[in-house]
Short mmCIF file of C-alpha atoms in Angstrom, two decimals:
data_model
loop_
_atom_site.label_atom_id
_atom_site.label_comp_id
_atom_site.label_asym_id
_atom_site.label_seq_id
_atom_site.Cartn_x
_atom_site.Cartn_y
_atom_site.Cartn_z
CA GLY A 204 -31.58 18.29 -15.18
CA ALA A 205 -31.30 15.25 -13.11
CA GLY A 206 -29.04 15.52 -9.97
CA VAL A 207 -27.12 12.83 -8.20
CA SER A 208 -29.22 10.09 -7.07
CA GLN A 209 -28.65 7.50 -4.33
CA SER A 210 -30.32 4.22 -3.38
CA PRO A 211 -31.58 3.02 -1.07
CA SER A 212 -32.49 6.14 0.90
CA ASN A 213 -32.37 4.05 4.21
CA LYS A 214 -31.07 0.75 4.93
CA VAL A 215 -31.39 -1.11 8.04
CA THR A 216 -29.06 -4.24 8.38
CA GLU A 217 -27.85 -6.59 11.07
CA LYS A 218 -24.34 -6.49 12.41
CA GLY A 219 -22.09 -8.70 10.36
CA LYS A 220 -24.03 -8.51 7.10
CA ASP A 221 -22.71 -7.01 3.94
CA VAL A 222 -24.45 -3.96 2.31
CA GLU A 223 -24.32 -2.23 -1.00
CA LEU A 224 -24.99 1.37 -1.42
CA ARG A 225 -25.50 2.90 -5.07
CA CYS A 226 -24.83 6.19 -6.57
CA ASP A 227 -25.87 7.62 -9.87
CA PRO A 228 -23.95 10.77 -10.67
CA ILE A 229 -24.95 13.68 -12.85
CA SER A 230 -24.84 12.84 -16.45
CA GLY A 231 -21.45 13.65 -17.89
CA HIS A 232 -19.61 14.08 -14.56
CA THR A 233 -16.31 12.31 -14.65
CA ALA A 234 -15.56 12.52 -10.99
CA LEU A 235 -17.36 10.89 -8.14
CA TYR A 236 -16.93 11.07 -4.54
CA TRP A 237 -18.16 9.12 -1.56
CA TYR A 238 -18.47 10.92 1.90
CA ARG A 239 -19.75 9.71 5.29
CA GLN A 240 -21.58 11.73 7.81
CA SER A 241 -21.85 10.61 11.39
CA LEU A 242 -22.87 12.53 14.54
CA GLY A 243 -19.39 12.04 16.12
CA GLN A 244 -17.18 12.71 13.24
CA GLY A 245 -18.90 15.18 10.97
CA LEU A 246 -18.54 14.75 7.33
CA GLU A 247 -15.60 12.67 6.26
CA PHE A 248 -14.22 11.69 2.78
CA LEU A 249 -14.03 8.19 1.91
CA ILE A 250 -13.00 7.66 -1.73
CA TYR A 251 -13.18 9.36 -5.03
CA PHE A 252 -12.71 8.51 -8.67
CA GLN A 253 -11.51 10.76 -11.49
CA GLY A 254 -12.02 9.47 -15.13
CA ASN A 255 -9.86 6.47 -15.59
CA SER A 256 -7.37 7.21 -13.14
CA ALA A 257 -6.78 4.93 -10.01
CA PRO A 258 -9.25 5.92 -7.28
CA ASP A 259 -8.13 7.87 -4.16
CA LYS A 260 -8.97 5.39 -1.33
CA SER A 261 -7.20 7.30 1.31
CA GLY A 262 -10.30 7.83 3.40
CA LEU A 263 -11.67 4.33 3.52
CA PRO A 264 -11.63 3.48 7.37
CA SER A 265 -10.94 -0.19 6.97
CA ASP A 266 -10.43 -3.04 4.39
CA ARG A 267 -14.21 -3.96 5.01
CA PHE A 268 -14.87 -0.93 2.90
CA SER A 269 -14.65 -0.89 -0.95
CA ALA A 270 -16.05 0.86 -3.86
CA GLU A 271 -16.15 0.50 -7.74
CA ARG A 272 -17.43 2.50 -10.49
CA THR A 273 -18.67 0.62 -13.64
CA GLY A 274 -18.44 2.27 -17.02
CA GLY A 275 -17.46 5.70 -15.76
CA SER A 276 -20.77 6.20 -14.29
CA VAL A 277 -22.74 4.38 -11.55
CA SER A 278 -20.61 3.62 -8.28
CA THR A 279 -21.29 1.15 -5.69
CA LEU A 280 -19.93 1.37 -2.23
CA THR A 281 -19.82 -1.83 -0.38
CA ILE A 282 -19.38 -2.43 3.37
CA GLN A 283 -18.57 -5.99 4.48
CA ARG A 284 -19.38 -7.57 7.80
CA THR A 285 -20.93 -4.27 9.02
CA GLN A 286 -20.49 -3.05 12.50
CA GLN A 287 -22.55 -0.66 14.59
CA GLU A 288 -19.88 2.11 14.15
CA ASP A 289 -20.61 2.07 10.43
CA SER A 290 -24.04 3.54 10.97
CA ALA A 291 -24.11 6.93 9.29
CA VAL A 292 -25.35 8.84 6.35
CA TYR A 293 -23.39 7.92 3.28
CA LEU A 294 -23.38 10.83 0.78
CA CYS A 295 -22.23 10.55 -3.01
CA ALA A 296 -21.20 13.67 -4.84
CA SER A 297 -19.99 14.26 -8.43
CA SER A 298 -18.36 17.03 -10.30
CA SER A 299 -17.75 18.21 -13.91
CA PRO A 300 -14.30 17.86 -15.58
CA LEU A 301 -12.08 20.69 -16.08
CA GLY A 302 -13.03 23.22 -18.98
CA SER A 303 -16.39 21.58 -19.54
CA GLY A 304 -18.27 24.76 -18.35
CA GLY A 305 -19.81 25.37 -15.05
CA ARG A 306 -17.76 25.91 -12.13
CA VAL A 307 -14.68 23.70 -12.01
CA TYR A 308 -14.64 20.88 -9.39
CA GLU A 309 -17.81 22.12 -7.69
CA GLN A 310 -19.33 19.08 -6.13
CA TYR A 311 -22.93 18.24 -6.39
CA PHE A 312 -24.31 15.87 -3.60
CA GLY A 313 -26.98 13.34 -3.56
CA PRO A 314 -29.73 13.06 -0.70
CA GLY A 315 -27.74 10.31 0.95
CA THR A 316 -28.33 6.72 2.29
CA ARG A 317 -28.96 6.37 5.86
CA LEU A 318 -27.41 3.20 7.15
CA THR A 319 -28.39 1.73 10.51
CA VAL A 320 -26.53 -1.37 11.78
CA THR A 321 -28.51 -3.07 14.55
CA LYS B 160 -3.47 17.34 8.15
CA GLN B 161 -5.91 20.02 7.22
CA GLU B 162 -8.38 21.11 9.87
CA VAL B 163 -11.41 23.37 9.18
CA THR B 164 -13.26 25.21 12.00
CA GLN B 165 -16.48 27.01 11.80
CA ILE B 166 -17.66 29.72 14.32
CA PRO B 167 -20.24 29.94 15.63
CA ALA B 168 -21.52 26.58 16.16
CA ALA B 169 -25.00 27.83 16.28
CA LEU B 170 -26.63 31.11 15.58
CA SER B 171 -30.21 32.53 16.09
CA VAL B 172 -31.33 35.68 14.55
CA PRO B 173 -34.46 37.56 13.71
CA GLU B 174 -35.46 37.92 10.16
CA GLY B 175 -33.98 40.59 8.17
CA GLU B 176 -30.76 40.70 9.99
CA ASN B 177 -27.40 40.64 8.09
CA LEU B 178 -25.04 38.02 9.33
CA VAL B 179 -21.66 36.50 8.93
CA LEU B 180 -20.53 32.89 9.17
CA ASN B 181 -16.81 32.10 9.75
CA CYS B 182 -14.58 29.38 8.57
CA SER B 183 -10.78 28.93 9.20
CA PHE B 184 -8.53 26.21 7.93
CA THR B 185 -4.89 25.42 9.08
CA ASP B 186 -3.36 24.59 5.61
CA SER B 187 -3.30 27.38 3.23
CA ALA B 188 -2.27 25.33 0.24
CA ILE B 189 -5.81 24.87 -0.90
CA TYR B 190 -7.36 24.53 -4.42
CA ASN B 191 -10.73 25.82 -3.59
CA LEU B 192 -13.28 26.48 -0.94
CA GLN B 193 -16.95 25.50 -1.12
CA TRP B 194 -19.93 26.63 1.01
CA PHE B 195 -22.74 24.28 1.36
CA ARG B 196 -26.12 24.27 3.18
CA GLN B 197 -27.88 21.28 4.54
CA ASP B 198 -31.38 21.10 5.56
CA PRO B 199 -32.43 18.40 8.15
CA GLY B 200 -32.42 14.81 6.70
CA LYS B 201 -31.24 16.10 3.34
CA GLY B 202 -28.06 16.15 1.35
CA LEU B 203 -25.74 19.20 0.60
CA THR B 204 -26.56 21.98 -1.69
CA SER B 205 -23.71 23.84 -3.09
CA LEU B 206 -24.07 27.63 -2.36
CA LEU B 207 -20.79 29.09 -3.54
CA LEU B 208 -17.31 27.98 -4.78
CA ILE B 209 -14.10 30.23 -4.52
CA GLN B 210 -10.90 28.95 -6.46
CA SER B 211 -7.88 29.84 -4.57
CA SER B 212 -7.01 32.63 -6.93
CA GLN B 213 -10.18 34.46 -6.22
CA ARG B 214 -11.21 36.81 -3.35
CA GLU B 215 -14.93 36.56 -3.21
CA GLN B 216 -17.90 35.06 -5.02
CA THR B 217 -21.62 36.37 -4.92
CA SER B 218 -24.86 34.80 -5.55
CA GLY B 219 -27.94 36.77 -4.85
CA ARG B 220 -27.98 37.58 -1.04
CA LEU B 221 -24.80 35.42 -0.44
CA ASN B 222 -21.38 36.63 -0.58
CA ALA B 223 -18.33 34.48 0.37
CA SER B 224 -14.85 35.86 0.65
CA LEU B 225 -11.57 34.13 0.86
CA ASP B 226 -8.35 35.18 2.41
CA LYS B 227 -6.03 32.30 1.66
CA SER B 228 -2.89 33.56 3.44
CA SER B 229 -4.81 33.97 6.80
CA GLY B 230 -6.59 30.74 6.38
CA ARG B 231 -10.12 32.33 6.66
CA SER B 232 -13.42 32.53 4.77
CA THR B 233 -16.55 34.39 5.55
CA LEU B 234 -20.14 33.72 4.26
CA TYR B 235 -22.21 36.92 4.39
CA ILE B 236 -26.04 36.59 4.20
CA ALA B 237 -27.92 39.76 3.61
CA ALA B 238 -31.44 40.27 4.78
CA SER B 239 -31.72 36.91 6.30
CA GLN B 240 -35.10 35.02 5.88
CA PRO B 241 -36.71 32.02 7.74
CA GLY B 242 -36.06 29.83 4.60
CA ASP B 243 -32.31 30.37 5.30
CA SER B 244 -32.52 28.32 8.41
CA ALA B 245 -30.26 25.38 7.86
CA THR B 246 -26.88 23.99 8.58
CA TYR B 247 -24.20 25.80 6.78
CA LEU B 248 -20.76 23.85 6.02
CA CYS B 249 -17.59 25.13 4.70
CA ALA B 250 -15.12 22.68 2.93
CA VAL B 251 -11.71 23.04 1.51
CA GLY B 252 -10.19 21.17 -1.44
CA PRO B 253 -6.34 20.58 -1.31
CA GLY B 254 -3.90 21.57 -3.99
CA GLY B 255 -2.01 18.93 -6.06
CA THR B 256 -3.80 15.79 -7.31
CA SER B 257 -6.13 15.19 -4.41
CA TYR B 258 -8.29 18.33 -5.32
CA GLY B 259 -11.57 16.26 -4.80
CA LYS B 260 -10.90 15.29 -1.22
CA LEU B 261 -12.96 17.94 0.52
CA THR B 262 -12.34 18.56 4.38
CA PHE B 263 -15.28 19.80 6.06
CA GLY B 264 -15.79 22.08 8.97
CA GLN B 265 -18.47 20.80 11.61
CA GLY B 266 -20.94 23.51 10.50
CA THR B 267 -23.04 26.39 11.69
CA ILE B 268 -26.57 25.87 12.54
CA LEU B 269 -28.49 28.91 11.57
CA THR B 270 -32.07 29.66 12.87
CA VAL B 271 -33.87 32.65 11.47
CA HIS B 272 -37.06 33.31 13.24
CA PRO B 273 -39.88 35.59 11.94
#
């Protein structure tokens, strides 16, 4: 079946502009995660959504970052007033709910969005 | 704060060798541990997931073990092939309600040459 998809695959933006990154999880997956991968920091957790629960936003680096998930499916990560240090690959993952079959909480990743802030 | 360390940082081996990648973590209160591979410019592919109650998982030529009390996991790759060349990442998921919040190691870059 279809995996996690992300768009755009590449985004170049000027410093100070806002950007939106999109993630389409695997159908039926109730948990969705955002991570950031940069050269200096490795892979860092940003935020995750689980069903109708309040999202865990503890990894968001500043209030310029926000994310929402509409209808329990598609998610958008928004970065306002982008800075050069926001340049990174933004990865989205999803996982199946407990007891649904398959391996519990195994996270499946999308191909990522490479963000470059000039 | 959980810290995950992977050793070695890079490894180059001839085709056919058996090899071991190491992962250690500082907080043993984990829910699960997941091994991924990442090819250049690509996302992550899940290889194996071990829940905290398990000792090992196997998939084909891959075997992952977990010793939660000592904070260690190993990924064993048998009969390595050039197609195994990639970066291998270890990630741990915490216990409690934040199980999805994976903490990653820096990865091991594996090169298998013909």
